Amino acid sequence: MACASCLPVQSKNMPWSHLGLGFAAAGLASVVMPPTEALCTPSAAASADTAGGIDLANAGMQAVKAKPQVIFVLGGPGSGKGTQCAKMVEEFGLLHLSAGDLLRAHMKSGTPDGNMVADMIKQGQIVPSRVTISLLEDAMLKGGKQQVLIDGFPRNEENRSAFESQTGIEPEFVLFFDCPEAVMEQRLLSRQEGRTDDNIETIRKRFKVFVDSSMPIIKFYERKGKIIRDEVELERERGEGIQTRKTQELVPSSICALFGSMAHLEAELARFEAELAGSNGFQAQHPPPGPPGVPSHPGPSALPPPPHLLGSGGAPPNLQASQASLRMPPAQVQLPPPPQQAGPAYPPQGPVHLPPPPAAYAPQPYASQAAQHSYAPPRPVAQQPMPSNYYAAPQYPQYTSGASGAPAAMPVYASAAGPSGAPHSQQDALAGVKAALEKEANEKKKKPPAMPRAAGGEKWWDPTLTEWPENDFRIFVGDLGNEVNDDVLAKAFQKFTSFAKAKVVRNKHTNKTKGFGFVSFTDTIEGVKALREMDGKYIGNRPCKLRKSTWDERTNTQQLNKKRKGHHDGKPVLNMKKHVGVLHR
Ligand SMILES: Nc1ncnc2c1ncn2[C@@H]1O[C@H](COP(=O)(O)OP(=O)(O)O)[C@@H](O)[C@H]1O
Ligand SMILES: O=c1ccn([C@@H]2O[C@H](COP(=O)(O)OP(=O)(O)O)[C@@H](O)[C@H]2O)c(=O)[nH]1
């Protein structure tokens, strides 16, 4: 909570500017997010200036207002804003404020405003800005965090401009969950949170309001280059309607870029430059020159370790952990030969060659973290031998994109930014994220062959089908209890000598079993025998239901395409863009 004396000033006019010199400048915004009240005391502000032993004045840093860094999370009703925000909170420890939730809480206040809000929500209308913004402002102050996700706001132009003028805050970027209405409708109708607006009549009104009033906001931020769009990929899953995915890969890249660009990388770079231009002369700070003929170069930093390496005194545990999981081995930055004399004339100029990081350091997509607890433990960082003419740049959270581990943009040293090469704005970070996403999308296109699949009138490519033996006889096993896993299923069928593989199908997001699986046999006759013998037998604590899997009939490209009207040449015409499925049935 903010200190009492500051609060009235804060929530009215320029609420954040009095926070003054700050932790953002200390490079700690990305790592340490002290509660607002801590910053309201001169001593706390002073200690923030030197937190982690970094002398800001000497590092040549400028004071940065400690305004919250805001990410707007937008999308139609039911597009998954709340769901994905919860994941981001878990991953990055951000403050999540749902405008809708705040309004719903306000509804219960029984005040005239509260009653008005209740009516408007029931009608799917947008509540006047003054109400929503004051709720958001209060919640930001109370939340006391530097990075804030604002979910479901702004919903129209009036919301947007009022927020900006009232708080002085512009979003760093805007996550937009682009989801078809049919999917949103289905989700809202089964959301079952007892909301007065999750009925078909209001849902339709909300869709219209979204298109008429909120889409212009998306367009506005698109023009400013601030939109990060997450297009929903559809995937039909048995018994669970339409599922979507993808955000898990995109969001960490975006947030990572935000953290990186906002403060962390700037601080790292400032330290790096301060070191190079330091009054002691860089020869004194760096290791002895390399072998004859090899120009000497600056070595590892003599300055304090970067904040994310400070240990328990630094970041809150969730941030430490998530940053650790995003961390990469030190980049090797090839520097030009140093000048003859030390001094400010030696910031590194020209291009910097950053080798691609090993895939092992890619942040794990949420999907693969499903079975783990909130925070992935830091993975060990294998140090590579470093040639003597390389400089080990300080570690910082690298921009990696999703499971591919491909390096996302490196706006720090490589971007065409200011004279120091530092990223000057979130635009750089955003450009980095976009480049990373494009790269990732391109890499995905190049991914190893998947098998074509068709179900429910849709056709797509499914890479998981390649895990199975070729030309096998496969049985669909239904009615499995929750206790049946791959091992239990395998044990039930292992007595058949040509048994090859058993797999229980699980929800990618929750890892919960879907109650069915597949068993594969390399020999058809044995497969048929297993099918006859095992149908209705207990596996775990329930009798199973078996039938021959017809997956192969749906994976023959030529067959599929021949069936498709107007395509008789057998060329693949499946739409690969839409689906990356996990299931087969
Ligand atoms: N990827 C997804 N696949 C299937 N259902 C989802 C997905 N994301 C969210 N949902 C469900 O859809 C409903 C709406 O999601 P929610 O996050 O509340 O949307 P919003 O905040 O945009 O209105 C919730 O019941 C949620 O559990
Ligand atoms: O900034 C906001 C956010 C929400 N709402 C109201 O709250 C409802 C629910 O919004 P929420 O974001 O909770 O849910 P969504 O409709 O996106 O699922 C909306 O239809 C609006 O009536 C509003 O008026 N202003």
XYZ file of C-alpha atoms and ligand atoms in Angstrom:
637
model
C 0.000 0.000 0.000
C 1.205 3.510 -0.733
C 2.097 5.771 2.155
C -0.777 7.858 3.421
C 0.772 11.215 2.685
C 1.480 10.387 -0.913
C -1.739 8.693 -1.799
C -4.027 11.658 -2.421
C -1.462 13.274 -4.665
C -0.675 10.076 -6.435
C -4.143 9.100 -7.368
C -5.002 12.491 -8.781
C -2.321 14.129 -10.803
C 0.801 12.534 -12.184
C 0.558 9.850 -9.583
C 3.881 8.284 -10.188
C 6.303 11.134 -10.746
C 6.967 11.830 -7.075
C 8.522 8.436 -6.731
C 11.510 10.116 -8.187
C 14.886 8.599 -8.667
C 14.522 5.071 -8.847
C 14.902 1.480 -8.952
C 14.149 1.497 -12.631
C 17.307 3.445 -13.223
C 19.218 1.100 -11.005
C 18.539 -1.600 -13.486
C 16.523 -3.277 -10.856
C 13.103 -2.657 -12.227
C 13.361 -5.839 -14.099
C 14.472 -7.727 -11.098
C 13.618 -6.022 -7.873
C 10.226 -4.509 -7.587
C 10.023 -2.865 -4.203
C 6.574 -2.085 -2.952
C 5.432 1.427 -3.626
C 5.482 2.360 0.033
C 9.167 1.542 0.249
C 9.839 4.099 -2.418
C 7.927 6.785 -0.640
C 10.611 7.224 1.968
C 13.761 9.136 1.149
C 15.907 6.452 2.698
C 14.368 3.749 0.615
C 14.802 5.818 -2.506
C 18.402 6.488 -1.593
C 19.140 2.875 -0.968
C 17.523 1.986 -4.245
C 20.028 4.244 -5.985
C 22.845 2.165 -4.772
C 21.086 -1.156 -4.590
C 23.249 -4.055 -5.485
C 26.334 -1.913 -4.985
C 25.770 -0.079 -8.240
C 26.655 3.556 -8.078
C 24.183 5.116 -10.417
C 25.845 8.466 -10.599
C 29.093 6.888 -11.673
C 27.318 4.599 -14.039
C 26.063 7.704 -15.783
C 22.451 6.661 -15.515
C 19.603 9.062 -15.681
C 16.860 9.152 -13.160
C 13.791 7.412 -14.401
C 10.359 7.976 -13.037
C 9.123 4.945 -11.282
C 5.841 4.866 -13.125
C 4.479 1.420 -13.482
C 5.241 -0.219 -16.766
C 1.941 -1.266 -18.149
C 1.019 -3.929 -20.631
C -2.546 -3.823 -21.868
C -4.042 -7.213 -22.525
C -6.877 -6.960 -25.004
C -9.090 -9.325 -26.883
C -12.730 -10.153 -27.306
C -14.796 -11.500 -24.444
C -13.651 -15.037 -23.751
C -10.496 -14.736 -25.839
C -8.468 -15.990 -22.885
C -7.153 -12.739 -21.439
C -7.663 -13.735 -17.832
C -6.362 -17.228 -18.406
C -3.163 -16.076 -20.038
C -2.637 -13.279 -17.533
C -2.718 -15.862 -14.762
C 0.087 -17.704 -16.528
C 2.119 -14.549 -16.870
C 1.679 -13.770 -13.215
C 2.846 -17.226 -12.349
C 5.820 -16.928 -14.646
C 6.915 -13.377 -14.028
C 5.326 -12.193 -10.812
C 3.632 -9.249 -12.472
C 0.646 -7.485 -11.026
C -2.483 -8.523 -12.894
C -5.415 -6.154 -12.829
C -8.569 -7.204 -14.596
C -10.734 -4.166 -15.194
C -13.765 -6.460 -15.373
C -12.942 -8.066 -12.016
C -12.434 -4.675 -10.391
C -15.768 -3.512 -11.742
C -17.495 -6.677 -10.598
C -16.090 -6.166 -7.100
C -17.240 -2.558 -7.198
C -20.725 -3.728 -8.154
C -21.039 -5.285 -4.747
C -20.338 -2.005 -2.959
C -24.027 -1.121 -3.080
C -23.156 2.488 -3.961
C -24.976 4.289 -6.789
C -21.852 3.856 -8.900
C -21.744 0.189 -8.034
C -25.362 -0.265 -9.095
C -24.738 1.573 -12.312
C -21.787 -0.708 -13.034
C -23.943 -3.780 -12.341
C -26.524 -2.611 -14.873
C -23.974 -1.755 -17.502
C -22.165 -5.068 -17.208
C -25.426 -6.941 -17.488
C -26.113 -5.059 -20.698
C -22.588 -5.593 -22.001
C -21.953 -1.849 -22.057
C -18.736 -0.048 -21.315
C -18.626 1.622 -17.920
C -17.593 5.311 -17.879
C -13.841 5.805 -17.739
C -13.806 7.767 -14.521
C -15.039 4.730 -12.584
C -12.771 2.174 -14.211
C -9.668 4.342 -14.151
C -9.953 5.239 -10.512
C -10.358 1.555 -9.653
C -7.294 0.739 -11.741
C -5.238 3.528 -10.235
C -6.030 2.485 -6.719
C -5.268 -1.115 -7.494
C -1.943 -0.199 -9.081
C -0.934 1.752 -6.016
C -2.056 -0.970 -3.677
C -0.426 -3.659 -5.762
C 2.898 -1.867 -5.458
C 4.519 -3.542 -8.401
C 6.445 -2.008 -11.189
C 5.154 -4.175 -14.008
C 1.432 -4.335 -14.413
C -0.795 -6.288 -16.741
C -4.058 -4.475 -17.304
C -6.528 -6.946 -18.681
C -9.665 -5.904 -20.543
C -8.936 -2.188 -20.601
C -9.055 0.193 -22.475
C -12.221 -0.827 -24.224
C -12.850 2.306 -26.246
C -11.146 5.498 -27.320
C -12.498 7.418 -24.362
C -11.015 4.820 -21.965
C -7.691 5.013 -23.712
C -7.260 8.753 -23.836
C -8.635 9.302 -20.338
C -6.244 6.736 -18.884
C -3.306 8.271 -20.627
C -4.101 11.821 -19.592
C -5.083 10.905 -16.057
C -2.164 8.651 -15.225
C 0.444 9.791 -17.722
C 1.035 6.150 -18.501
C 1.332 4.751 -21.983
C 1.473 0.999 -22.349
C 4.812 -0.532 -23.152
C 2.981 -2.786 -25.513
C -0.371 -4.382 -26.002
C -1.031 -8.075 -26.145
C -3.957 -8.809 -28.374
C -5.611 -12.201 -28.266
C -7.186 -12.593 -31.626
C -9.812 -15.263 -31.339
C -12.763 -16.174 -33.555
C -16.186 -15.370 -32.167
C -17.337 -18.967 -32.446
C -14.573 -20.039 -30.088
C -15.197 -17.198 -27.683
C -18.916 -17.885 -27.660
C -18.412 -21.519 -26.873
C -16.021 -20.709 -24.059
C -18.191 -18.030 -22.506
C -21.213 -20.285 -22.516
C -19.278 -22.877 -20.586
C -17.341 -20.496 -18.331
C -19.731 -21.004 -15.414
C -18.460 -18.277 -13.153
C -21.989 -17.136 -12.416
C -21.527 -13.933 -14.376
C -24.600 -11.935 -15.279
C -23.209 -11.272 -18.756
C -22.293 -14.807 -19.811
C -25.619 -15.492 -21.479
C -26.077 -15.676 -25.210
C -27.978 -12.411 -25.476
C -25.376 -10.324 -23.649
C -22.517 -12.241 -25.227
C -23.712 -11.161 -28.691
C -23.961 -7.562 -27.485
C -20.456 -7.752 -26.063
C -19.123 -9.042 -29.357
C -20.661 -6.084 -31.129
C -19.260 -3.632 -28.588
C -15.869 -5.242 -29.006
C -15.917 -4.876 -32.780
C -17.324 -1.348 -32.750
C -15.486 0.164 -29.813
C -12.495 -1.954 -28.868
C -11.143 -2.924 -32.271
C -10.365 0.733 -33.047
C -8.111 0.680 -29.978
C -6.277 -2.332 -31.341
C -5.890 -0.487 -34.636
C -4.642 2.571 -32.801
C -1.890 0.627 -31.080
C -1.164 -1.253 -34.257
C -0.391 2.036 -35.941
C 1.965 2.825 -33.081
C 3.672 -0.516 -33.554
C 2.724 -1.651 -30.084
C 0.528 -4.605 -30.786
C 1.706 -8.097 -30.157
C -0.918 -10.304 -31.656
C -1.514 -13.801 -30.519
C -3.553 -15.527 -33.104
C -5.401 -18.398 -31.699
C -4.640 -21.711 -33.233
C -7.511 -24.050 -33.211
C -7.342 -27.579 -32.308
C -10.220 -29.887 -31.913
C -9.835 -32.075 -28.934
C -12.033 -34.976 -28.167
C -14.722 -34.192 -25.680
C -13.336 -30.756 -24.891
C -14.552 -28.675 -27.750
C -12.151 -26.304 -29.335
C -8.867 -25.691 -27.660
C -6.329 -23.083 -28.425
C -2.725 -22.595 -27.807
C 0.349 -20.628 -28.799
C 0.439 -17.873 -26.254
C 2.763 -19.893 -24.139
C 5.513 -19.274 -26.615
C 4.777 -15.709 -27.415
C 4.187 -14.220 -24.039
C 7.473 -15.063 -22.409
C 9.316 -13.500 -25.334
C 7.327 -10.332 -24.969
C 7.710 -10.073 -21.267
C 11.326 -10.949 -21.477
C 11.802 -8.162 -23.949
C 10.011 -5.785 -21.668
C 12.143 -6.675 -18.715
C 15.226 -6.624 -20.797
C 14.689 -3.378 -22.528
C 13.125 -1.463 -19.738
C 15.972 -1.457 -17.376
C 17.990 -4.512 -17.146
C 19.809 -4.310 -20.409
C 20.244 -0.584 -20.110
C 21.875 -1.048 -16.753
C 24.068 -3.834 -18.042
C 25.134 -1.741 -20.948
C 25.760 1.311 -18.821
C 27.936 -0.760 -16.566
C 29.716 -2.210 -19.512
C 30.392 1.253 -20.905
C 31.350 2.634 -17.545
C 33.803 -0.163 -17.241
C 35.330 0.501 -20.619
C 35.548 4.197 -20.065
C 36.389 3.958 -16.375
C 38.845 6.342 -14.762
C 41.230 3.510 -13.926
C 41.785 2.873 -17.589
C 40.564 -0.344 -18.999
C 43.929 -2.081 -19.047
C 43.932 -1.956 -15.301
C 40.533 -3.542 -15.098
C 40.995 -6.284 -17.580
C 43.005 -9.430 -17.778
C 46.459 -9.397 -19.299
C 46.728 -9.212 -23.062
C 46.373 -12.395 -25.038
C 49.113 -14.176 -26.905
C 51.319 -12.180 -29.261
C 49.506 -11.140 -32.379
C 46.126 -11.329 -30.717
C 44.825 -7.916 -29.790
C 44.019 -7.535 -26.158
C 40.434 -7.013 -25.238
C 38.484 -6.147 -22.220
C 37.690 -9.045 -20.019
C 34.885 -9.853 -17.701
C 33.400 -7.044 -15.728
C 35.147 -5.935 -12.575
C 31.952 -4.282 -11.480
C 29.364 -5.923 -9.280
C 27.409 -8.764 -10.809
C 24.244 -7.878 -12.614
C 21.176 -7.674 -10.431
C 19.735 -10.929 -11.627
C 22.782 -12.692 -10.265
C 22.601 -11.059 -6.889
C 20.884 -13.944 -5.184
C 18.389 -13.766 -2.425
C 18.819 -10.086 -1.732
C 17.804 -9.265 -5.261
C 14.749 -10.342 -7.113
C 11.662 -11.803 -5.566
C 11.952 -15.564 -5.857
C 9.493 -15.876 -8.698
C 11.331 -13.368 -10.814
C 14.669 -14.799 -9.966
C 13.492 -18.200 -10.944
C 11.823 -17.161 -14.136
C 14.749 -15.070 -15.175
C 17.067 -17.880 -14.344
C 15.020 -20.128 -16.549
C 15.275 -17.627 -19.338
C 18.938 -17.030 -18.817
C 21.438 -18.019 -21.394
C 25.135 -18.563 -21.252
C 27.179 -15.422 -21.650
C 27.086 -14.108 -25.152
C 30.446 -13.858 -26.764
C 30.805 -10.465 -28.207
C 33.524 -9.877 -30.691
C 34.903 -6.442 -30.178
C 36.971 -4.303 -32.475
C 40.583 -3.780 -31.398
C 40.807 -1.343 -28.526
C 42.260 2.110 -29.035
C 45.745 2.872 -27.807
C 44.544 4.803 -24.884
C 41.762 4.220 -22.512
C 38.985 6.686 -22.074
C 35.559 7.659 -23.150
C 36.481 7.374 -26.814
C 36.096 3.665 -26.595
C 32.583 2.503 -26.699
C 32.447 -0.486 -28.996
C 31.485 0.592 -32.490
C 30.235 -1.435 -35.364
C 28.573 -4.767 -35.507
C 28.779 -7.310 -32.768
C 28.646 -10.956 -33.579
C 26.504 -12.966 -31.309
C 26.578 -16.675 -31.958
C 23.233 -18.412 -31.754
C 22.607 -19.773 -28.295
C 22.339 -23.502 -27.799
C 18.781 -24.733 -27.922
C 19.059 -25.958 -24.360
C 18.645 -22.450 -23.066
C 15.331 -21.717 -24.655
C 12.709 -20.796 -22.132
C 10.370 -23.688 -21.739
C 6.986 -23.162 -23.283
C 4.166 -23.444 -20.808
C 3.005 -26.578 -22.500
C 6.133 -28.398 -21.513
C 5.956 -27.005 -18.017
C 2.497 -28.370 -17.515
C 3.591 -31.126 -15.223
C 5.875 -28.908 -13.171
C 5.194 -26.511 -10.427
C 5.081 -22.827 -10.978
C 8.723 -22.100 -11.456
C 11.143 -24.099 -13.424
C 14.408 -24.467 -11.551
C 17.298 -22.762 -13.261
C 18.938 -25.037 -15.715
C 22.674 -25.502 -15.473
C 24.613 -23.219 -17.713
C 27.402 -24.974 -19.517
C 30.232 -22.562 -20.051
C 31.957 -22.770 -23.353
C 35.668 -22.259 -23.654
C 36.221 -18.700 -24.638
C 38.773 -17.629 -27.209
C 41.105 -15.025 -25.808
C 40.017 -12.411 -28.281
C 36.460 -12.572 -27.130
C 34.852 -10.508 -24.504
C 32.344 -12.159 -22.235
C 29.441 -9.773 -22.130
C 27.591 -9.596 -18.873
C 24.755 -12.037 -18.597
C 21.340 -10.754 -19.204
C 18.030 -12.365 -20.007
C 18.357 -13.219 -23.635
C 15.521 -12.816 -25.994
C 14.733 -16.292 -26.980
C 11.613 -17.321 -28.622
C 9.692 -20.317 -27.581
C 10.713 -23.854 -27.843
C 12.943 -23.367 -30.815
C 15.541 -21.614 -28.724
C 16.264 -19.394 -31.642
C 17.804 -16.176 -30.616
C 15.308 -13.440 -30.772
C 16.428 -10.001 -31.597
C 19.297 -8.620 -29.609
C 18.462 -4.986 -29.513
C 21.270 -4.196 -27.155
C 24.450 -4.320 -29.048
C 23.277 -5.107 -32.491
C 20.451 -2.661 -32.960
C 20.775 0.581 -34.753
C 20.031 2.445 -31.581
C 21.754 5.438 -30.099
C 25.469 6.111 -30.015
C 26.020 3.647 -27.242
C 24.127 0.963 -29.051
C 21.671 0.777 -26.175
C 18.003 0.234 -26.775
C 16.381 3.602 -26.316
C 12.800 2.607 -26.119
C 10.343 -0.149 -25.963
C 10.032 0.180 -29.699
C 13.394 -1.523 -29.953
C 12.276 -4.283 -27.683
C 9.042 -4.631 -29.521
C 10.811 -4.780 -32.836
C 12.985 -7.445 -31.279
C 10.039 -9.475 -30.180
C 8.398 -9.172 -33.541
C 11.550 -10.249 -35.308
C 11.805 -13.169 -32.943
C 8.252 -14.188 -33.551
C 8.701 -13.989 -37.293
C 11.819 -16.042 -37.033
C 10.074 -18.578 -34.920
C 7.171 -18.744 -37.336
C 9.615 -19.308 -40.184
C 11.387 -21.984 -38.237
C 8.135 -23.672 -37.499
C 7.412 -23.780 -41.191
C 10.695 -25.574 -41.690
C 10.026 -28.106 -38.937
C 10.444 -31.790 -39.729
C 7.628 -33.446 -41.556
C 4.420 -33.999 -39.739
C 1.659 -36.314 -40.778
C -1.506 -35.024 -42.331
C -4.624 -35.539 -40.268
C -8.273 -34.983 -40.724
C -11.109 -34.956 -38.258
C -14.268 -33.006 -37.691
C -14.163 -31.641 -41.234
C -10.707 -30.135 -40.674
C -7.355 -31.181 -42.073
C -3.978 -30.407 -40.612
C -0.463 -31.682 -40.040
C 0.319 -33.533 -36.878
C 3.994 -33.967 -35.961
C 3.254 -36.348 -33.114
C 2.093 -39.025 -35.497
C 5.682 -39.521 -36.566
C 6.451 -40.894 -33.091
C 4.608 -44.086 -33.897
C 5.959 -47.135 -35.722
C 5.300 -47.071 -39.422
C 2.523 -49.263 -40.764
C 1.566 -50.426 -37.314
C -1.743 -51.825 -36.199
C -3.092 -49.377 -33.703
C -5.869 -49.744 -31.195
C -7.878 -46.939 -29.692
C -8.389 -47.587 -25.973
C -11.284 -45.725 -24.401
C -12.821 -45.424 -20.934
C -9.544 -45.229 -19.089
C -9.531 -44.006 -15.499
C -7.359 -41.121 -14.306
C -4.888 -43.509 -12.742
C -3.945 -45.054 -16.088
C -0.718 -43.655 -17.453
C 1.511 -44.818 -20.330
C 3.157 -47.455 -18.124
C -0.078 -48.938 -16.874
C -1.430 -49.041 -20.394
C 1.765 -50.613 -21.713
C 1.730 -53.268 -18.993
C -1.779 -54.284 -19.965
C -0.681 -55.021 -23.528
C 2.920 -56.089 -23.142
C 2.075 -59.770 -23.183
C 1.455 -59.476 -26.923
C 4.880 -59.901 -28.389
C 4.563 -57.366 -31.171
C 3.456 -54.667 -28.729
C 5.377 -51.492 -29.657
C 4.039 -48.444 -27.869
C 1.285 -47.258 -25.576
C 0.277 -43.682 -25.001
C -2.395 -42.105 -22.869
C -3.584 -38.853 -24.365
C -3.374 -35.869 -22.093
C -4.498 -32.297 -22.171
C -1.510 -30.289 -23.175
C -2.229 -27.508 -20.782
C -3.292 -29.344 -17.663
C -1.594 -32.670 -18.337
C -4.789 -34.366 -17.250
C -5.615 -37.614 -18.968
C -8.383 -37.444 -21.498
C -9.487 -40.955 -20.622
C -8.289 -42.564 -23.780
C -5.095 -43.676 -25.442
C -3.545 -45.756 -28.167
C -1.627 -48.979 -28.273
C 0.483 -49.948 -31.241
C 1.502 -53.376 -32.543
C 3.956 -54.054 -35.306
C 2.112 -57.213 -36.282
C -1.456 -56.890 -37.487
C -2.555 -60.392 -36.538
C -1.354 -59.887 -33.003
C -2.991 -56.503 -32.871
C -6.301 -58.017 -33.867
C -5.816 -60.688 -31.238
C -5.156 -58.053 -28.596
C -8.212 -56.144 -29.703
C -10.431 -59.207 -29.269
C -8.903 -60.416 -26.028
C -8.618 -57.131 -24.214
C -11.875 -55.406 -25.087
C -13.849 -54.948 -21.874
C -10.957 -56.066 -19.653
C -9.986 -53.988 -16.665
C -7.114 -51.596 -17.124
C -6.630 -49.799 -13.838
C -9.966 -49.761 -12.128
C -12.288 -49.708 -15.153
C -13.081 -51.969 -18.058
C -11.665 -50.512 -21.255
C -13.314 -50.149 -24.629
C -11.248 -50.993 -27.654
C -11.574 -50.415 -31.324
C -9.182 -50.313 -34.230
C -7.774 -46.849 -34.654
C -8.492 -45.418 -38.041
C -5.768 -42.829 -37.815
C -4.074 -44.145 -40.960
C -7.126 -43.503 -43.083
C -6.943 -39.916 -42.072
C -3.246 -39.447 -42.603
C -2.863 -40.404 -46.207
C -2.260 -37.137 -47.979
C -3.213 -38.436 -51.367
C -6.421 -39.964 -50.102
C -7.316 -36.815 -48.262
C -6.668 -34.569 -51.157
C -8.413 -36.766 -53.630
C -11.487 -36.577 -51.484
C -11.257 -32.831 -51.507
C -13.442 -31.295 -54.165
C -11.614 -29.997 -57.193
C -8.259 -31.546 -56.272
C -7.525 -34.745 -58.066
C -3.832 -34.394 -58.609
C -2.906 -35.710 -55.195
C -0.785 -32.670 -54.350
C -0.849 -31.660 -50.721
C -3.417 -28.947 -50.318
C -3.928 -29.102 -46.583
C -3.985 -25.861 -44.728
C -0.877 -26.164 -42.600
C -1.275 -22.770 -41.043
C -4.156 -23.510 -38.804
C -3.360 -26.594 -36.872
C -0.563 -28.155 -34.980
C -2.357 -30.903 -33.222
C -1.268 -33.275 -30.582
C -4.003 -35.768 -30.709
C -5.104 -38.444 -32.971
C -8.045 -40.659 -32.437
N -6.782 -21.902 -24.623
C -7.983 -22.181 -24.129
N -8.612 -23.296 -24.517
C -9.833 -23.592 -24.021
N -10.483 -22.864 -23.136
C -9.904 -21.728 -22.726
C -8.628 -21.325 -23.210
N -8.303 -20.148 -22.637
C -9.332 -19.835 -21.845
N -10.277 -20.776 -21.888
C -11.546 -20.810 -21.157
O -12.394 -19.861 -21.784
C -13.107 -19.126 -20.821
C -12.828 -17.649 -21.025
O -11.472 -17.413 -20.747
P -11.045 -16.110 -19.951
O -9.574 -16.199 -19.721
O -11.932 -15.947 -18.774
O -11.354 -15.027 -21.076
P -11.412 -13.453 -21.015
O -10.679 -13.028 -19.794
O -10.746 -13.003 -22.272
O -12.871 -13.127 -20.999
C -12.689 -19.621 -19.463
O -13.657 -20.522 -18.985
C -11.373 -20.339 -19.735
O -11.202 -21.416 -18.862
O -12.621 -1.526 -18.861
C -13.669 -2.168 -18.746
C -13.678 -3.544 -18.519
C -14.873 -4.190 -18.405
N -16.021 -3.496 -18.500
C -17.307 -4.177 -18.330
O -17.111 -5.467 -17.768
C -17.619 -6.467 -18.641
C -16.801 -7.717 -18.520
O -15.478 -7.473 -18.866
P -14.338 -8.540 -18.644
O -13.084 -7.964 -19.177
O -14.349 -8.989 -17.231
O -14.805 -9.799 -19.465
P -14.821 -10.183 -20.985
O -16.129 -9.629 -21.480
O -13.670 -9.636 -21.698
O -14.841 -11.660 -20.912
C -17.646 -5.812 -19.996
O -18.575 -6.390 -20.880
C -18.043 -4.392 -19.637
O -19.407 -4.296 -19.391
C -16.024 -2.147 -18.724
O -17.062 -1.521 -18.823
N -14.841 -1.512 -18.830
